[in-house]
PDB file of C-alpha atoms and ligand atoms in Angstrom:
ATOM      1  CA  MET A  17     -62.379 180.911  46.744  1.00  0.00           C
ATOM      2  CA  LYS A  18     -60.094 181.425  49.395  1.00  0.00           C
ATOM      3  CA  VAL A  19     -59.479 185.539  49.476  1.00  0.00           C
ATOM      4  CA  ALA A  20     -56.908 186.896  51.712  1.00  0.00           C
ATOM      5  CA  ALA A  21     -57.702 190.577  52.606  1.00  0.00           C
ATOM      6  CA  GLY A  22     -56.094 193.577  53.890  1.00  0.00           C
ATOM      7  CA  SER A  23     -56.553 197.231  54.974  1.00  0.00           C
ATOM      8  CA  ASP A  24     -55.248 200.407  56.725  1.00  0.00           C
ATOM      9  CA  HIS A  25     -57.495 202.760  58.678  1.00  0.00           C
ATOM     10  CA  GLY A  26     -58.739 204.288  55.490  1.00  0.00           C
ATOM     11  CA  GLY A  27     -59.948 201.378  54.057  1.00  0.00           C
ATOM     12  CA  PHE A  28     -60.641 199.103  57.241  1.00  0.00           C
ATOM     13  CA  ALA A  29     -64.453 199.761  57.268  1.00  0.00           C
ATOM     14  CA  LEU A  30     -64.981 198.819  53.827  1.00  0.00           C
ATOM     15  CA  LYS A  31     -62.765 195.719  54.154  1.00  0.00           C
ATOM     16  CA  ARG A  32     -64.989 194.494  57.233  1.00  0.00           C
ATOM     17  CA  GLU A  33     -68.066 194.951  55.059  1.00  0.00           C
ATOM     18  CA  LEU A  34     -66.494 193.221  52.211  1.00  0.00           C
ATOM     19  CA  CYS A  35     -65.252 190.382  54.122  1.00  0.00           C
ATOM     20  CA  ALA A  36     -68.882 190.013  55.724  1.00  0.00           C
ATOM     21  CA  ALA A  37     -70.274 190.022  52.073  1.00  0.00           C
ATOM     22  CA  LEU A  38     -67.711 187.120  50.951  1.00  0.00           C
ATOM     23  CA  ARG A  39     -68.268 184.825  53.901  1.00  0.00           C
ATOM     24  CA  ALA A  40     -72.141 185.285  53.295  1.00  0.00           C
ATOM     25  CA  ALA A  41     -71.519 184.220  49.736  1.00  0.00           C
ATOM     26  CA  GLY A  42     -69.641 181.103  50.881  1.00  0.00           C
ATOM     27  CA  HIS A  43     -66.047 182.337  50.517  1.00  0.00           C
ATOM     28  CA  GLU A  44     -63.135 181.678  52.807  1.00  0.00           C
ATOM     29  CA  VAL A  45     -61.527 184.775  53.724  1.00  0.00           C
ATOM     30  CA  ALA A  46     -58.154 185.122  55.533  1.00  0.00           C
ATOM     31  CA  ASP A  47     -58.164 188.847  56.995  1.00  0.00           C
ATOM     32  CA  LEU A  48     -54.374 189.690  57.459  1.00  0.00           C
ATOM     33  CA  GLY A  49     -55.647 193.040  59.509  1.00  0.00           C
ATOM     34  CA  SER A  50     -55.380 195.708  60.057  1.00  0.00           C
ATOM     35  CA  HIS A  51     -58.070 195.108  62.569  1.00  0.00           C
ATOM     36  CA  ASP A  52     -59.433 198.535  63.429  1.00  0.00           C
ATOM     37  CA  GLU A  53     -59.474 202.399  62.564  1.00  0.00           C
ATOM     38  CA  THR A  54     -55.824 202.890  64.359  1.00  0.00           C
ATOM     39  CA  SER A  55     -53.521 204.623  61.770  1.00  0.00           C
ATOM     40  CA  VAL A  56     -51.431 202.154  60.344  1.00  0.00           C
ATOM     41  CA  ASP A  57     -49.065 201.842  57.150  1.00  0.00           C
ATOM     42  CA  TYR A  58     -50.724 200.408  54.152  1.00  0.00           C
ATOM     43  CA  PRO A  59     -47.364 198.707  52.382  1.00  0.00           C
ATOM     44  CA  ASP A  60     -47.127 196.309  55.407  1.00  0.00           C
ATOM     45  CA  TYR A  61     -50.721 195.095  54.837  1.00  0.00           C
ATOM     46  CA  ALA A  62     -50.470 195.228  51.049  1.00  0.00           C
ATOM     47  CA  ARG A  63     -47.253 193.098  51.457  1.00  0.00           C
ATOM     48  CA  ALA A  64     -48.929 190.281  53.831  1.00  0.00           C
ATOM     49  CA  VAL A  65     -51.603 189.951  51.178  1.00  0.00           C
ATOM     50  CA  ALA A  66     -49.758 190.221  48.159  1.00  0.00           C
ATOM     51  CA  ARG A  67     -47.089 187.379  49.594  1.00  0.00           C
ATOM     52  CA  ALA A  68     -50.177 185.218  50.182  1.00  0.00           C
ATOM     53  CA  VAL A  69     -51.420 185.468  46.801  1.00  0.00           C
ATOM     54  CA  ALA A  70     -47.987 184.862  45.265  1.00  0.00           C
ATOM     55  CA  ARG A  71     -47.419 181.567  47.565  1.00  0.00           C
ATOM     56  CA  GLY A  72     -50.794 180.317  46.229  1.00  0.00           C
ATOM     57  CA  GLU A  73     -52.059 180.425  49.971  1.00  0.00           C
ATOM     58  CA  ALA A  74     -54.919 182.682  48.522  1.00  0.00           C
ATOM     59  CA  ASP A  75     -56.585 182.608  45.261  1.00  0.00           C
ATOM     60  CA  ARG A  76     -56.901 186.283  45.015  1.00  0.00           C
ATOM     61  CA  GLY A  77     -56.554 189.399  47.414  1.00  0.00           C
ATOM     62  CA  LEU A  78     -58.682 192.175  48.333  1.00  0.00           C
ATOM     63  CA  LEU A  79     -56.730 195.655  49.771  1.00  0.00           C
ATOM     64  CA  CYS A  80     -58.548 198.380  50.953  1.00  0.00           C
ATOM     65  CA  CYS A  81     -57.220 201.775  51.716  1.00  0.00           C
ATOM     66  CA  GLY A  82     -58.256 205.118  51.376  1.00  0.00           C
ATOM     67  CA  SER A  83     -57.895 205.692  47.718  1.00  0.00           C
ATOM     68  CA  GLY A  84     -56.792 201.980  47.015  1.00  0.00           C
ATOM     69  CA  ILE A  85     -53.667 203.459  44.969  1.00  0.00           C
ATOM     70  CA  GLY A  86     -51.118 202.893  47.713  1.00  0.00           C
ATOM     71  CA  MET A  87     -52.125 199.247  47.928  1.00  0.00           C
ATOM     72  CA  ALA A  88     -51.922 198.841  44.412  1.00  0.00           C
ATOM     73  CA  ILE A  89     -48.465 200.341  44.227  1.00  0.00           C
ATOM     74  CA  ALA A  90     -47.217 198.201  47.113  1.00  0.00           C
ATOM     75  CA  ALA A  91     -48.730 194.720  46.137  1.00  0.00           C
ATOM     76  CA  ASN A  92     -47.619 195.203  42.615  1.00  0.00           C
ATOM     77  CA  LYS A  93     -43.889 195.033  43.826  1.00  0.00           C
ATOM     78  CA  VAL A  94     -44.242 191.472  44.806  1.00  0.00           C
ATOM     79  CA  ALA A  95     -43.367 189.071  42.039  1.00  0.00           C
ATOM     80  CA  GLY A  96     -46.395 187.218  40.524  1.00  0.00           C
ATOM     81  CA  VAL A  97     -49.091 189.597  41.554  1.00  0.00           C
ATOM     82  CA  ARG A  98     -50.974 191.856  39.460  1.00  0.00           C
ATOM     83  CA  ALA A  99     -52.954 194.187  41.499  1.00  0.00           C
ATOM     84  CA  ALA A 100     -55.553 196.421  39.838  1.00  0.00           C
ATOM     85  CA  VAL A 101     -56.998 199.618  41.551  1.00  0.00           C
ATOM     86  CA  VAL A 102     -60.664 199.987  40.522  1.00  0.00           C
ATOM     87  CA  SER A 103     -63.938 202.015  41.331  1.00  0.00           C
ATOM     88  CA  ASP A 104     -66.304 200.518  38.632  1.00  0.00           C
ATOM     89  CA  PRO A 105     -67.713 196.965  37.617  1.00  0.00           C
ATOM     90  CA  TYR A 106     -66.389 197.433  34.023  1.00  0.00           C
ATOM     91  CA  SER A 107     -62.868 197.842  35.156  1.00  0.00           C
ATOM     92  CA  ALA A 108     -62.852 194.992  37.970  1.00  0.00           C
ATOM     93  CA  ARG A 109     -64.161 192.666  35.220  1.00  0.00           C
ATOM     94  CA  MET A 110     -61.448 193.838  32.476  1.00  0.00           C
ATOM     95  CA  SER A 111     -58.752 193.603  34.986  1.00  0.00           C
ATOM     96  CA  ARG A 112     -59.598 189.904  35.052  1.00  0.00           C
ATOM     97  CA  ALA A 113     -60.380 189.233  31.329  1.00  0.00           C
ATOM     98  CA  HIS A 114     -57.613 191.295  29.993  1.00  0.00           C
ATOM     99  CA  ASN A 115     -54.925 191.547  32.977  1.00  0.00           C
ATOM    100  CA  ASP A 116     -55.388 188.452  34.710  1.00  0.00           C
ATOM    101  CA  ALA A 117     -55.355 190.555  38.018  1.00  0.00           C
ATOM    102  CA  ASN A 118     -55.095 188.564  41.274  1.00  0.00           C
ATOM    103  CA  VAL A 119     -55.417 191.433  43.495  1.00  0.00           C
ATOM    104  CA  LEU A 120     -58.395 194.146  43.685  1.00  0.00           C
ATOM    105  CA  CYS A 121     -57.778 197.363  45.357  1.00  0.00           C
ATOM    106  CA  LEU A 122     -60.662 199.520  46.313  1.00  0.00           C
ATOM    107  CA  GLY A 123     -60.791 203.181  47.923  1.00  0.00           C
ATOM    108  CA  GLY A 124     -62.593 203.253  51.079  1.00  0.00           C
ATOM    109  CA  ARG A 125     -63.010 206.944  50.553  1.00  0.00           C
ATOM    110  CA  VAL A 126     -63.832 206.753  46.837  1.00  0.00           C
ATOM    111  CA  VAL A 127     -66.527 203.675  46.298  1.00  0.00           C
ATOM    112  CA  GLY A 128     -69.444 203.067  48.623  1.00  0.00           C
ATOM    113  CA  GLY A 129     -70.138 199.514  50.169  1.00  0.00           C
ATOM    114  CA  GLU A 130     -72.684 198.386  47.377  1.00  0.00           C
ATOM    115  CA  LEU A 131     -70.682 199.655  44.373  1.00  0.00           C
ATOM    116  CA  ALA A 132     -67.596 197.920  46.298  1.00  0.00           C
ATOM    117  CA  LYS A 133     -69.720 194.847  46.370  1.00  0.00           C
ATOM    118  CA  ASP A 134     -70.625 194.817  42.802  1.00  0.00           C
ATOM    119  CA  CYS A 135     -66.731 195.393  41.817  1.00  0.00           C
ATOM    120  CA  LEU A 136     -65.652 192.776  44.000  1.00  0.00           C
ATOM    121  CA  ARG A 137     -68.346 189.986  42.307  1.00  0.00           C
ATOM    122  CA  ALA A 138     -67.065 191.039  38.933  1.00  0.00           C
ATOM    123  CA  PHE A 139     -63.635 190.536  39.963  1.00  0.00           C
ATOM    124  CA  LEU A 140     -64.373 187.094  41.396  1.00  0.00           C
ATOM    125  CA  GLU A 141     -66.660 185.803  38.901  1.00  0.00           C
ATOM    126  CA  THR A 142     -64.590 186.939  35.741  1.00  0.00           C
ATOM    127  CA  PRO A 143     -62.319 184.372  33.816  1.00  0.00           C
ATOM    128  CA  PHE A 144     -59.263 185.456  32.189  1.00  0.00           C
ATOM    129  CA  GLU A 145     -59.771 185.411  28.581  1.00  0.00           C
ATOM    130  CA  GLY A 146     -55.950 183.975  27.831  1.00  0.00           C
ATOM    131  CA  GLY A 147     -55.129 183.960  23.935  1.00  0.00           C
ATOM    132  CA  ARG A 148     -53.649 187.106  23.271  1.00  0.00           C
ATOM    133  CA  HIS A 149     -53.794 188.399  26.599  1.00  0.00           C
ATOM    134  CA  ALA A 150     -51.651 185.797  27.938  1.00  0.00           C
ATOM    135  CA  ARG A 151     -48.956 186.879  25.769  1.00  0.00           C
ATOM    136  CA  ARG A 152     -49.500 190.496  27.065  1.00  0.00           C
ATOM    137  CA  VAL A 153     -49.618 189.294  30.558  1.00  0.00           C
ATOM    138  CA  ALA A 154     -46.422 187.389  30.179  1.00  0.00           C
ATOM    139  CA  LYS A 155     -44.703 190.472  29.437  1.00  0.00           C
ATOM    140  CA  LEU A 156     -45.628 191.972  32.647  1.00  0.00           C
ATOM    141  CA  ASP A 157     -43.325 189.543  34.262  1.00  0.00           C
ATOM    142  CA  GLU A 158     -40.005 190.569  32.438  1.00  0.00           C
ATOM    143  CA  PRO A 159     -37.638 192.470  34.392  1.00  0.00           C
ATOM    144  CA  ASP A 160     -37.323 195.626  33.548  1.00  0.00           C
ATOM    145  CA  GLY A 161     -34.693 196.724  30.750  1.00  0.00           C
ATOM    146  CA  GLU A 162     -34.567 192.984  29.569  1.00  0.00           C
ATOM    147  CA  ARG A 163     -35.879 194.456  25.945  1.00  0.00           C
TER     148      ARG A 163
HETATM  149  C1  RB5 B 201     -54.352 206.965  54.608  1.00  0.00           C
HETATM  150  O1  RB5 B 201     -54.515 208.519  54.936  1.00  0.00           O
HETATM  151  C2  RB5 B 201     -53.983 207.278  53.001  1.00  0.00           C
HETATM  152  O2  RB5 B 201     -52.962 207.757  52.531  1.00  0.00           O
HETATM  153  C3  RB5 B 201     -54.195 205.574  52.555  1.00  0.00           C
HETATM  154  O3  RB5 B 201     -55.290 204.849  53.046  1.00  0.00           O
HETATM  155  C4  RB5 B 201     -54.136 205.604  51.070  1.00  0.00           C
HETATM  156  O4  RB5 B 201     -55.177 206.065  50.543  1.00  0.00           O
HETATM  157  C5  RB5 B 201     -52.858 205.544  50.240  1.00  0.00           C
HETATM  158  O5  RB5 B 201     -52.747 205.102  49.104  1.00  0.00           O
END
């Protein structure tokens, strides 16, 4: 898979560790920054990764900040992106099986490297179940107030 990855200073170390694990597992990684622990604004990196996924330049996105929360809020503003912030493998699996999430957000101040790798593996390996979930996911793309 091709994975676009991004972080701010709070998630930089975790992103670096996860990018190395992804490459070791044979995935292609586009690291869109940041590239060190200098303080930066997470929406800039969330947007870059989310746009890469929305344009089809990457199969999945990986975003790391301190909590994972700001990255998820920012990424979900890009049409076609379904970003999930998780801190356990069950939620990572469900984000794919039921929500067809295409961007995984992790908190570098929340999860350790090994737990994050388990989450990432579950996220990459779990297929979307479709069926009734496809109907629900389609509703996520309806503009606010349409109903
Ligand atoms: C940066 O200190 C922190 O606010 C950021 O990494 C993230 O956790 C925001 O959601």
